[in-house]
Short mmCIF file of C-alpha atoms in Angstrom, two decimals:
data_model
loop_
_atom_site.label_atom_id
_atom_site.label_comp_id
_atom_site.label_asym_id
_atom_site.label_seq_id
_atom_site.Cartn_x
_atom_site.Cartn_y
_atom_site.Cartn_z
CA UNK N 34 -18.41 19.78 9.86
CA UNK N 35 -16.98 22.79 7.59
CA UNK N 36 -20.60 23.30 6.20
CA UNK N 37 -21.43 23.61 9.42
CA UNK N 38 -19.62 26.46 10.69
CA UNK N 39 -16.35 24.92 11.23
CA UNK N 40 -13.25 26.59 9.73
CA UNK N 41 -11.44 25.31 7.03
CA UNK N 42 -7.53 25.51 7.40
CA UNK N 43 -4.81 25.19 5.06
CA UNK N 44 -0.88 25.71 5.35
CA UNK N 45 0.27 26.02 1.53
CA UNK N 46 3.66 25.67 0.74
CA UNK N 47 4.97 27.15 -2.72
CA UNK N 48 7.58 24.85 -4.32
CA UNK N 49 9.31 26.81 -6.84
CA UNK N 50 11.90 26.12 -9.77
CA UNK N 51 14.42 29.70 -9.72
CA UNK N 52 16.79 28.10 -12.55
CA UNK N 53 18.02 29.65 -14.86
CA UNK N 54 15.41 28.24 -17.55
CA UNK N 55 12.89 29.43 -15.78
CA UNK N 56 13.23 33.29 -16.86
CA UNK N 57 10.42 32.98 -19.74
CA UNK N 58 7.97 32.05 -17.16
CA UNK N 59 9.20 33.60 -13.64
CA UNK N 60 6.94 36.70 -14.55
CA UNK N 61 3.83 34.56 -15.41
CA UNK N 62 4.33 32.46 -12.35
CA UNK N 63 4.74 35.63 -10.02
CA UNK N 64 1.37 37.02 -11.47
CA UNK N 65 -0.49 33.47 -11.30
CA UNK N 66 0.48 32.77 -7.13
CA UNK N 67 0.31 36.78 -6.50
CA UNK N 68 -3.76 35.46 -8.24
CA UNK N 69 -3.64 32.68 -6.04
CA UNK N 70 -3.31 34.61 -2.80
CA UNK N 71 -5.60 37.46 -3.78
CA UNK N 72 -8.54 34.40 -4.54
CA UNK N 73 -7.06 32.77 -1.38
CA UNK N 74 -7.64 35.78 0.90
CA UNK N 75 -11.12 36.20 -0.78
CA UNK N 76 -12.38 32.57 0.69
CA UNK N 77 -13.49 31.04 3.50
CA UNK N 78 -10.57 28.83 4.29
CA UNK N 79 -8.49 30.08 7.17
CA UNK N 80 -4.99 30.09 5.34
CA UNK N 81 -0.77 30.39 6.06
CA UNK N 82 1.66 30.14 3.44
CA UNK N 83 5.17 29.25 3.07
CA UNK N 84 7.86 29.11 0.48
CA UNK N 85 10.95 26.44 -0.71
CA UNK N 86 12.92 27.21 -3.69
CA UNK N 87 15.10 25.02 -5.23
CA UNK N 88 17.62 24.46 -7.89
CA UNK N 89 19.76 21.42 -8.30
CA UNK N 90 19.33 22.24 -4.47
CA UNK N 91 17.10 22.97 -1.88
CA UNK N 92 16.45 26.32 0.47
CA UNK N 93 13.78 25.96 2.57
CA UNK N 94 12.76 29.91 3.19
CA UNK N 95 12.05 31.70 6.71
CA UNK N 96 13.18 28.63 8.62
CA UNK N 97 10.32 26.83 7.64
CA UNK N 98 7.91 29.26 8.96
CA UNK N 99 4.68 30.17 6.88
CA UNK N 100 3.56 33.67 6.57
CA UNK N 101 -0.08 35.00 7.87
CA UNK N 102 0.81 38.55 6.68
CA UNK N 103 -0.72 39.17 3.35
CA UNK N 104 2.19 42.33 2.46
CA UNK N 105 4.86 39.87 3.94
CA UNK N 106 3.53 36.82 1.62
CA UNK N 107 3.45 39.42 -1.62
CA UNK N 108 6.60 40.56 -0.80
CA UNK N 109 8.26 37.37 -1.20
CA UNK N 110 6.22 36.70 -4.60
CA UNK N 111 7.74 40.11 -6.13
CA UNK N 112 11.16 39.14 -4.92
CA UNK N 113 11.28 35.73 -7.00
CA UNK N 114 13.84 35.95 -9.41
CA UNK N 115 15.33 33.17 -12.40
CA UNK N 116 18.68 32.35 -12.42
CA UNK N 117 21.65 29.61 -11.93
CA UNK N 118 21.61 26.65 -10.78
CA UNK N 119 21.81 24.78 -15.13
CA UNK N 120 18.77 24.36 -17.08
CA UNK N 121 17.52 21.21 -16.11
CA UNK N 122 16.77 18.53 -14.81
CA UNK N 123 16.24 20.28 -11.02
CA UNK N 124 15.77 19.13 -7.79
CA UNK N 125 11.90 19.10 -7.26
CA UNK N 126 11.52 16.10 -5.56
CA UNK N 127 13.55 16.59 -2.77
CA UNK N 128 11.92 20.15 -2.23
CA UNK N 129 8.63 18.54 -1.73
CA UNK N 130 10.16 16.48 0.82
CA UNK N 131 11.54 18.67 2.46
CA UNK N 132 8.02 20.95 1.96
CA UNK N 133 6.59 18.28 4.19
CA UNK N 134 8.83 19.04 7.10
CA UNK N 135 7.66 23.09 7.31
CA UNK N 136 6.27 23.66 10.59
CA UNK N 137 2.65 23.33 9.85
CA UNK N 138 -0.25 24.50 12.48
CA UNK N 139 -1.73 21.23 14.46
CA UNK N 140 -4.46 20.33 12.02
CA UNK N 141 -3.90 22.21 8.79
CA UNK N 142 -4.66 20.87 5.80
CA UNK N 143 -0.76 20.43 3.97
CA UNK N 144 -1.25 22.19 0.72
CA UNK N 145 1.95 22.33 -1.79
CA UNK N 146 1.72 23.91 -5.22
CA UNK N 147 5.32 22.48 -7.38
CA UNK N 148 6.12 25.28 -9.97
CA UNK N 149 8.77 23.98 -12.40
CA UNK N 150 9.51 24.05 -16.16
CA UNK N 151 12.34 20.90 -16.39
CA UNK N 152 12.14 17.31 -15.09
CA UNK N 153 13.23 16.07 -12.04
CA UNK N 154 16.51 14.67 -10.57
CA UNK N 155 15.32 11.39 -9.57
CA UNK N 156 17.73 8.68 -7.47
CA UNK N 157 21.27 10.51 -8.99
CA UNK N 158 24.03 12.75 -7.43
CA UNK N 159 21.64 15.32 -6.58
CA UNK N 160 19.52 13.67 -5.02
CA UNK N 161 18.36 10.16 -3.32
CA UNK N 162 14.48 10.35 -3.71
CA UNK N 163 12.58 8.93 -6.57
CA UNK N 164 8.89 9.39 -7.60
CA UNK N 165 8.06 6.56 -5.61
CA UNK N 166 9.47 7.40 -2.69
CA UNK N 167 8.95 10.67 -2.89
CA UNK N 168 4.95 9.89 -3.54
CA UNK N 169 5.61 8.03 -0.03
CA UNK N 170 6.54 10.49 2.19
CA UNK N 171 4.12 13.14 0.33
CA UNK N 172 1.09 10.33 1.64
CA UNK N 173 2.56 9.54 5.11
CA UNK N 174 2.46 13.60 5.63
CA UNK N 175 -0.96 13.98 4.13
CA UNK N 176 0.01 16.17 1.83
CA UNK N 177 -1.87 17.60 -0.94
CA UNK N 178 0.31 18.45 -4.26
CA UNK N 179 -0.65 20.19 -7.29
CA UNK N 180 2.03 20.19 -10.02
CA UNK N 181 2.57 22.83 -12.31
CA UNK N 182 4.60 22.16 -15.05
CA UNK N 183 5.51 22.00 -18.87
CA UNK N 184 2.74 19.41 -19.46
CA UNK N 185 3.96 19.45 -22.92
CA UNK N 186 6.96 17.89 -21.73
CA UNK N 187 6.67 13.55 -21.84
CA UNK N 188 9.23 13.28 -19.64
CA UNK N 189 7.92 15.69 -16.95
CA UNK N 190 4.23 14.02 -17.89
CA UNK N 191 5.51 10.65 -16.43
CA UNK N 192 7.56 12.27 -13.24
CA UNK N 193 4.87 14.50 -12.31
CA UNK N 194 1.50 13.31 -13.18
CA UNK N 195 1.70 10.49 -10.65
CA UNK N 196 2.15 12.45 -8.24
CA UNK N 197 -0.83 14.51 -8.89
CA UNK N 198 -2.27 11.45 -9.17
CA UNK N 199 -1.94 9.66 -5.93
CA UNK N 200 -1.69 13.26 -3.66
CA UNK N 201 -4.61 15.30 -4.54
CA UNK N 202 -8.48 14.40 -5.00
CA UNK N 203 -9.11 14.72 -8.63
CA UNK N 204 -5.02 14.27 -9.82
CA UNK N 205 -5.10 18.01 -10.57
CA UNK N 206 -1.86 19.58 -12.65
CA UNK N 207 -1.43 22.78 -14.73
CA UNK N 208 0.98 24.20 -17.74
CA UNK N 209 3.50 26.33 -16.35
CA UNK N 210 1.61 29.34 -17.64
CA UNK N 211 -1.81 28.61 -16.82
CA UNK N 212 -3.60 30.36 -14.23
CA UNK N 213 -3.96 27.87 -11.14
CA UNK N 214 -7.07 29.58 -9.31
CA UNK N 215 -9.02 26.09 -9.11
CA UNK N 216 -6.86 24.79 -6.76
CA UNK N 217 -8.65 26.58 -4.32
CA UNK N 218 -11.74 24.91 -5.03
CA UNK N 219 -10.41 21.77 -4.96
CA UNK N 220 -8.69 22.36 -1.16
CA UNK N 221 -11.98 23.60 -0.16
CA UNK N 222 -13.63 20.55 -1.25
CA UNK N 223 -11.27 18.41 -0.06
CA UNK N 224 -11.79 20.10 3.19
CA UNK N 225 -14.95 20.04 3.62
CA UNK N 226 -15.19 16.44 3.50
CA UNK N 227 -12.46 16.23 5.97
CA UNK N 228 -13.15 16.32 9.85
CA UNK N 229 -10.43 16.90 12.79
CA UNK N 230 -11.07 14.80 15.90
CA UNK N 231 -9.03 16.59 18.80
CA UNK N 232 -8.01 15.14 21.95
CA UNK N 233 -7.18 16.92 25.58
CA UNK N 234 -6.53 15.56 28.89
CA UNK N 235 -9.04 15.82 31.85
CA UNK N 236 -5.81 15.97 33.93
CA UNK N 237 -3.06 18.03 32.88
CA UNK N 238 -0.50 16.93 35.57
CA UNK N 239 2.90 15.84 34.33
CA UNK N 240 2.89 13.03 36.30
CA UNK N 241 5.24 10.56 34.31
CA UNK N 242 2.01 7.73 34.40
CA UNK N 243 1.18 6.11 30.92
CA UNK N 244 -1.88 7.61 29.55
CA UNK N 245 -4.24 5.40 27.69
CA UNK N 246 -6.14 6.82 24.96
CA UNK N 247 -9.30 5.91 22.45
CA UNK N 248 -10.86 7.90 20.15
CA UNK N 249 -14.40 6.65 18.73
CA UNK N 250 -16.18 7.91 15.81
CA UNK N 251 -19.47 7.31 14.60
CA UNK N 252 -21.12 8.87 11.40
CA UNK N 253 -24.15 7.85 10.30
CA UNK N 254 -23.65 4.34 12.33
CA UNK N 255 -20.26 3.06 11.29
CA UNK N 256 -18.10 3.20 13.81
CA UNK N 257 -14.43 3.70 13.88
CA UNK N 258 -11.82 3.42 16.59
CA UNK N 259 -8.17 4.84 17.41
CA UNK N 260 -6.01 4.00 20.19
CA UNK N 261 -2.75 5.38 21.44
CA UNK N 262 -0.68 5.67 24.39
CA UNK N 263 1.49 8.51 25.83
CA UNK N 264 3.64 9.96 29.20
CA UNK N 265 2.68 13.18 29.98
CA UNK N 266 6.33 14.63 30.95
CA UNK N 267 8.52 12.07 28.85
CA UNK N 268 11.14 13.22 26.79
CA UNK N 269 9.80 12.77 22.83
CA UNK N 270 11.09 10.15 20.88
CA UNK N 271 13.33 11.21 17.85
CA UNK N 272 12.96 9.44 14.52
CA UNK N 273 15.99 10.40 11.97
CA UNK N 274 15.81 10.54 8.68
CA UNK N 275 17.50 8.53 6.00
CA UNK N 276 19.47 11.80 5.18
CA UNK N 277 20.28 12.09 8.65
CA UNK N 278 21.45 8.46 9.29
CA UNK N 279 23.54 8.87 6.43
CA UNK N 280 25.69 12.03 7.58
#
């Protein structure tokens, strides 16, 4: 248990609108996530963070890898820039999508913050992913997201606040300008009530023999169960993506 002693660990992913309508708030949303980090490094929770960008397309930065280095993770703050890309609507969805696929450390609470001023392409020639669908893959991945948006803005209100809504514990979302510090209290939280049951072989030979595993948990007398199965040795199964079964 976290209270306990255990360490809480997050991989956050920053989700970030660079249009070109996002130049009255790019300074704002530099100092709120450089505010972010500085609380984050404060805490207890045991923290990596990575970084997609997106206009009416996606870039997914430093090959999906998420920074440890505090001077590293600043550094790409400061270098956040607005510009191109139209004025709206932009691509948001798909970035969180493709925010679930960063290469997150075995266990790690998946954390994404979505900075954007404009709605979202939804299910159009930008993109194939709608809220719905979207708000499935965000669940299947476990995935915590905390939107930060114009929240004056009914159409963003109606794209956005169901996904706060069915991702994080309390449906959490900001205003674009708004200082988003409570986040943090809210992964901690959320963490805290969270356990991670690990499992490791008593024999570690490759030996191409189906393994049968079952994992049994009991707190304060209920009881669950999980089973699986695996080949120590096999070659992994590959699941594509719609995207990918399309090309």
């Amino acid at each position: 248990p976290s209270e306990s002693g255990g360490v809480r660990v997050a991989d956050i992913v920053f989700v970030l609108d660079v249009t070109g309508s996002m130049s009255d708030e790019i300074a704002s949303v530099r100092t709120n996530m450089a505010s972010f980090v500085n609380t984050l490094a404060a805490s207890s929770i045991d923290y990596r963070i990575g970084f997609v960008r997106f206009w009416d397309t996606v870039e997914v930065m430093n090959d999906g890898n998420l920074y440890s280095n505090y001077s590293q993770i600043m550094a790409t703050i400061n270098s956040f820039t607005a510009g191109g890309g139209g004025d709206g609507p932009e691509n948001p969805l798909e970035a969180m999508v493709e925010a679930t696929r960063m290469n997150f450390r075995p266990g790690a609470h998946r954390v994404q913050i979505m900075l954007t001023d404009a709605n979202a392409h939804e299910s159009d020639w930008a993109t194939p992913w709608t809220v719905a669908t979207t708000i499935a893959q965000l669940q299947a991945t476990g995935s915590l997201v905390y939107p930060v948006f114009n929240t004056g803005s009914s159409a963003q209100l109606l794209q956005y606040v169901p996904i706060a809504q069915a991702t994080n514990p309390d449906g959490d979302y900001y205003h674009i300008y708004n200082n988003f510090n409570g986040i943090i209290t809210s992964i901690q939280e959320s963490i805290a009530l969270t356990y991670i049951v690990r499992y490791r072989t008593t024999n570690g030979v490759l030996d191409g023999t189906e393994r049968q595993v079952r994992v049994a948990v009991d707190v304060f007398g209920d009881l669950q169960q999980a089973t699986g199965s695996y080949i120590p040795g096999s070659a992994p199964v590959i699941l594509r993506t719609e995207e990918t079964i399309a090309l």
